[in-house]
PDB file of C-alpha atoms in Angstrom:
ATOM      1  CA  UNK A  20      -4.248  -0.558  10.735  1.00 52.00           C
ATOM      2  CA  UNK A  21      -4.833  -2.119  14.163  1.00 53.00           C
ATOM      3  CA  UNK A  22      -7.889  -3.832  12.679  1.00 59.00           C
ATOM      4  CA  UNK A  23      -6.007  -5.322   9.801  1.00 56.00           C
ATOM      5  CA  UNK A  24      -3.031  -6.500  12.225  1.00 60.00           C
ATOM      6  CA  UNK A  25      -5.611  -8.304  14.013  1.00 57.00           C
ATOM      7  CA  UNK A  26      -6.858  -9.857  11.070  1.00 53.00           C
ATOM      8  CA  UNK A  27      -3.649 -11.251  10.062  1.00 55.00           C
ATOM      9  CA  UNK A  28      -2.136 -12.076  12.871  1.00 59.00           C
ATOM     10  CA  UNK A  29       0.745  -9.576  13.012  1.00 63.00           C
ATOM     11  CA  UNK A  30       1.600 -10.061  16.979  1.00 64.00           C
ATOM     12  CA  UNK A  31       3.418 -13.298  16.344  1.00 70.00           C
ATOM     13  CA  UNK A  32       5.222 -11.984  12.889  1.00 72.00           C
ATOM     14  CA  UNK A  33       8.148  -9.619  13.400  1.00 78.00           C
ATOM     15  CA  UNK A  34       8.098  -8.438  10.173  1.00 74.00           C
ATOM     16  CA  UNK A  35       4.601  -7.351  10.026  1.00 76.00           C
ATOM     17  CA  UNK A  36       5.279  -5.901  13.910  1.00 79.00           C
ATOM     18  CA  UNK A  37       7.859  -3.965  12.470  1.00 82.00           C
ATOM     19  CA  UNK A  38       5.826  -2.849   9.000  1.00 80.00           C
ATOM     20  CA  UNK A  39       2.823  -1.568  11.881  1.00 82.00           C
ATOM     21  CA  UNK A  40       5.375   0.501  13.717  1.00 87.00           C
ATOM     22  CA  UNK A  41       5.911   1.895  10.316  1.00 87.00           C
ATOM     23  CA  UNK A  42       2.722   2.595   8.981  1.00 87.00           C
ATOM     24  CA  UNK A  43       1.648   4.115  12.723  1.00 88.00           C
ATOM     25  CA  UNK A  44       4.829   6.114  12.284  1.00 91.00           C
ATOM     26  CA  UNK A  45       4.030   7.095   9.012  1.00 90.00           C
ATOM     27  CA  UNK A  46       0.325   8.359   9.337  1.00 89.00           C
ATOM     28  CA  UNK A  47       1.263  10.423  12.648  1.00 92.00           C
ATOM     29  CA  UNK A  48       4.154  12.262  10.340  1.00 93.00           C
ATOM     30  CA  UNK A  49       2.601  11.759   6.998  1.00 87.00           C
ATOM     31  CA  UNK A  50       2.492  16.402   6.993  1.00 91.00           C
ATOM     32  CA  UNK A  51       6.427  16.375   7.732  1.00 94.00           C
ATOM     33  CA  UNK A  52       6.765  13.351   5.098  1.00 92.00           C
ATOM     34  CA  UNK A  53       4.860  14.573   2.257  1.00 91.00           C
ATOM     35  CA  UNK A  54       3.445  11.655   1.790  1.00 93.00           C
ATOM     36  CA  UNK A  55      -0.840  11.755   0.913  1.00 93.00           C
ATOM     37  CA  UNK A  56      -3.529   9.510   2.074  1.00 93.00           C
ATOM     38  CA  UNK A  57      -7.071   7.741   1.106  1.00 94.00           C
ATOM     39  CA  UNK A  58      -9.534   5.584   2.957  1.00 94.00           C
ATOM     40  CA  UNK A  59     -12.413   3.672   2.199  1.00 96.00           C
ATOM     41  CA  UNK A  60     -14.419   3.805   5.513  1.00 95.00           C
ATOM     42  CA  UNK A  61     -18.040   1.483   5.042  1.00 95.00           C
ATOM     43  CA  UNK A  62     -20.486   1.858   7.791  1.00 94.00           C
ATOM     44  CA  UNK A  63     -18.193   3.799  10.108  1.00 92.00           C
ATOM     45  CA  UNK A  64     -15.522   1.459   9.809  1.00 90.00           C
ATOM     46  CA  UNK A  65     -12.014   1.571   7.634  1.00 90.00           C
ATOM     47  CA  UNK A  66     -12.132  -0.999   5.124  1.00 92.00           C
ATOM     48  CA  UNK A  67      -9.075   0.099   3.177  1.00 93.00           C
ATOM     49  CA  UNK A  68      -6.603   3.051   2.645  1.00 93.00           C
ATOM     50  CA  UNK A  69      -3.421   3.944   1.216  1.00 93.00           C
ATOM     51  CA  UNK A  70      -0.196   5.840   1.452  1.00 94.00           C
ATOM     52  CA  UNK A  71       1.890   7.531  -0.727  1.00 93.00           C
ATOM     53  CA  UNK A  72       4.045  10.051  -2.676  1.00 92.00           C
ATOM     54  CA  UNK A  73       5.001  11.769  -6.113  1.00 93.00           C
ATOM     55  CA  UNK A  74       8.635  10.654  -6.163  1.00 91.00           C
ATOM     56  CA  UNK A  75       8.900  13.081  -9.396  1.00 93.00           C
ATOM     57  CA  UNK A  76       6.646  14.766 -11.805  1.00 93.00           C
ATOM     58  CA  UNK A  77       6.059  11.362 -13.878  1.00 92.00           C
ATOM     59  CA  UNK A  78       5.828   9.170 -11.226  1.00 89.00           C
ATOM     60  CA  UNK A  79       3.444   8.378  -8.076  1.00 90.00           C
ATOM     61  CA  UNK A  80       4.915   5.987  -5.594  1.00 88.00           C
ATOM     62  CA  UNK A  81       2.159   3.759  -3.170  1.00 89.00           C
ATOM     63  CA  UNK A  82       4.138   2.921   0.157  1.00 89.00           C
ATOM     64  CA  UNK A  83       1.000   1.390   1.815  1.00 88.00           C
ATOM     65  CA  UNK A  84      -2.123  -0.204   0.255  1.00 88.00           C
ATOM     66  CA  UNK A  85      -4.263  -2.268   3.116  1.00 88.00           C
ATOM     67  CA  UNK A  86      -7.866  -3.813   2.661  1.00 89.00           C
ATOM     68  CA  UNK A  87      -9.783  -6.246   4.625  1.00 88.00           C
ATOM     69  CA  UNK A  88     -10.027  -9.213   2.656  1.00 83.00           C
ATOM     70  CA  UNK A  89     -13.964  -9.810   3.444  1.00 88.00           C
ATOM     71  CA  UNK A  90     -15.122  -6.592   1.208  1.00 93.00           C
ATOM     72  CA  UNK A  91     -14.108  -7.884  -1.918  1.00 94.00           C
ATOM     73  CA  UNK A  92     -12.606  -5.279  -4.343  1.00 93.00           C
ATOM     74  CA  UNK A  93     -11.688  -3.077  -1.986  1.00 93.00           C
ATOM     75  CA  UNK A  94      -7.781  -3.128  -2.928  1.00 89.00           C
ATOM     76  CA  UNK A  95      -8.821  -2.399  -6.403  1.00 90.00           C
ATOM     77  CA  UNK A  96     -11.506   0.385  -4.760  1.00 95.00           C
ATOM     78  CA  UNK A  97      -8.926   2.007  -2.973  1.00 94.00           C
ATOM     79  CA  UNK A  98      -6.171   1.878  -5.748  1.00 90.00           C
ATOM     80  CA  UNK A  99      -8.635   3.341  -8.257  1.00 91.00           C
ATOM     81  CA  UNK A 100      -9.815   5.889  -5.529  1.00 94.00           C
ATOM     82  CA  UNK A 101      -6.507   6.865  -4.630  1.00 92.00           C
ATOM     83  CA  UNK A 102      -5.067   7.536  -8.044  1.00 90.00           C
ATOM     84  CA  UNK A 103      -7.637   9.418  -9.210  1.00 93.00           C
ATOM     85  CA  UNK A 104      -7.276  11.554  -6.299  1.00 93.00           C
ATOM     86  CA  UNK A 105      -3.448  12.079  -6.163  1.00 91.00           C
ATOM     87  CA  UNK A 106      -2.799  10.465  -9.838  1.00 85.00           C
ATOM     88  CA  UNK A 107      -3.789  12.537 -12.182  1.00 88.00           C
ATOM     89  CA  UNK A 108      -1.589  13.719 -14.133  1.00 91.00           C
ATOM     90  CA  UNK A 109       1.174  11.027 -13.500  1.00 89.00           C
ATOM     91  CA  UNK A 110       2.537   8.858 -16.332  1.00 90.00           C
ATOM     92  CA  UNK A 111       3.665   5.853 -14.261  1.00 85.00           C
ATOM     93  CA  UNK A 112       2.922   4.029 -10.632  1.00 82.00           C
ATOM     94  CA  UNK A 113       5.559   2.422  -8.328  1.00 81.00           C
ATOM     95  CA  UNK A 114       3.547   0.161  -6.574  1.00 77.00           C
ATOM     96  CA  UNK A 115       6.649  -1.267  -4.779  1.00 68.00           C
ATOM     97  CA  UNK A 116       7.866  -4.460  -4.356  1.00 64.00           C
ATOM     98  CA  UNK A 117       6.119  -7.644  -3.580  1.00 53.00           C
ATOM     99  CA  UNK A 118       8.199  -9.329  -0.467  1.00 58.00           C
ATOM    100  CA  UNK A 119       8.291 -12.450  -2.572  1.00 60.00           C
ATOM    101  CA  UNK A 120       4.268 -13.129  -1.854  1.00 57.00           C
ATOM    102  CA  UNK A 121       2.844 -15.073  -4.812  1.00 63.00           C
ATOM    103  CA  UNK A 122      -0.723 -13.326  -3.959  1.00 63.00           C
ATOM    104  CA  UNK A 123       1.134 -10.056  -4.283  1.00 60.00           C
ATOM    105  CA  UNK A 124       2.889 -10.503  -6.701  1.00 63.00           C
ATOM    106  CA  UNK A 125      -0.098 -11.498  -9.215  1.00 68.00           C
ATOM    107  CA  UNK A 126      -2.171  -8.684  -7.585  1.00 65.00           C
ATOM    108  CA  UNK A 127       0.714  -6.187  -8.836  1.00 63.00           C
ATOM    109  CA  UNK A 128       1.090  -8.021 -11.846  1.00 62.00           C
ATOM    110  CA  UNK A 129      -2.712  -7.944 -12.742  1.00 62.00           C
ATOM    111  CA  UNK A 130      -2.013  -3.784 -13.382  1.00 59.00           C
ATOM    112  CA  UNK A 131       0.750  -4.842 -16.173  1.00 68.00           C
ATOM    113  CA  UNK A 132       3.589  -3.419 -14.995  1.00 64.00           C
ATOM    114  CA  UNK A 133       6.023  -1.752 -17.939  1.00 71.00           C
ATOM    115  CA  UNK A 134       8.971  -3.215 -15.924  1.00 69.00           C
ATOM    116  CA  UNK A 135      10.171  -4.732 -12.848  1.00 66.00           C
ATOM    117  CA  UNK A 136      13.252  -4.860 -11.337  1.00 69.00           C
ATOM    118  CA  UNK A 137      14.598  -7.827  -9.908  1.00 72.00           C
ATOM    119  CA  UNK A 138      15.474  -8.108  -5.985  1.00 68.00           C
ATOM    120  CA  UNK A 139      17.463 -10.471  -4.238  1.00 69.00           C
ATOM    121  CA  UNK A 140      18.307 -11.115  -0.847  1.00 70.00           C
ATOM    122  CA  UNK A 141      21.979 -10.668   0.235  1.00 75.00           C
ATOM    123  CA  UNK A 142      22.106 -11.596   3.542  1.00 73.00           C
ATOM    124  CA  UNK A 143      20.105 -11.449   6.857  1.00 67.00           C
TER     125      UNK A 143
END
């Protein structure tokens, strides 16, 4: 996660300052949180890995889903990876929200969602 901070610059972004206290807090606790884990790691180095949880016996909810950009397909590697590992018998995938990021928001779109709920800022 440090890696990928680096990569993108998080130091000068609050938000993504405060989203790497919260993965870090996340992966130290993921036992107490019940939350599982995957990572792709290429020539002793993570390339990609994800977070998340069964949020009921239908549904698998992905918290965290990082990949450095230069090994292309490795979102889709770890997605794939991941559910087939944790995803088995699941009937649907909460891949979250999309912070209002175009690239995320095709990226999520691209796995043809059966719905999405519309979010709005109140106030900040």
């Amino acid at each position: 996660q440090l890696e990928w901070c680096d990569v993108t610059e998080c130091q000068g972004n609050e938000d993504l300052m405060e989203e790497q206290k919260a993965i870090e807090t996340a992966i130290e606790h993921y036992n107490e949180l019940g939350i599982s884990g995957g990572i792709i790691i290429v020539d002793g180095k993570c390339i990609a890995y994800a977070l998340g949880e069964r949020l009921n016996k239908e549904t698998l909810v992905i918290h965290i889903e990082k990949a450095h950009i230069e090994y292309e397909g490795a979102y889709q590697a770890i997605n794939n990876l991941f559910l087939k590992e944790f995803g088995t018998d699941i009937k649907y995938v909460n891949r979250e929200q999309d912070l209002g990021i175009s690239g995320l928001r095709k990226s999520k779109e691209a796995y043809k969602p059966i719905h999405m709920v519309k979010k709005s800022v109140i106030f900040r």
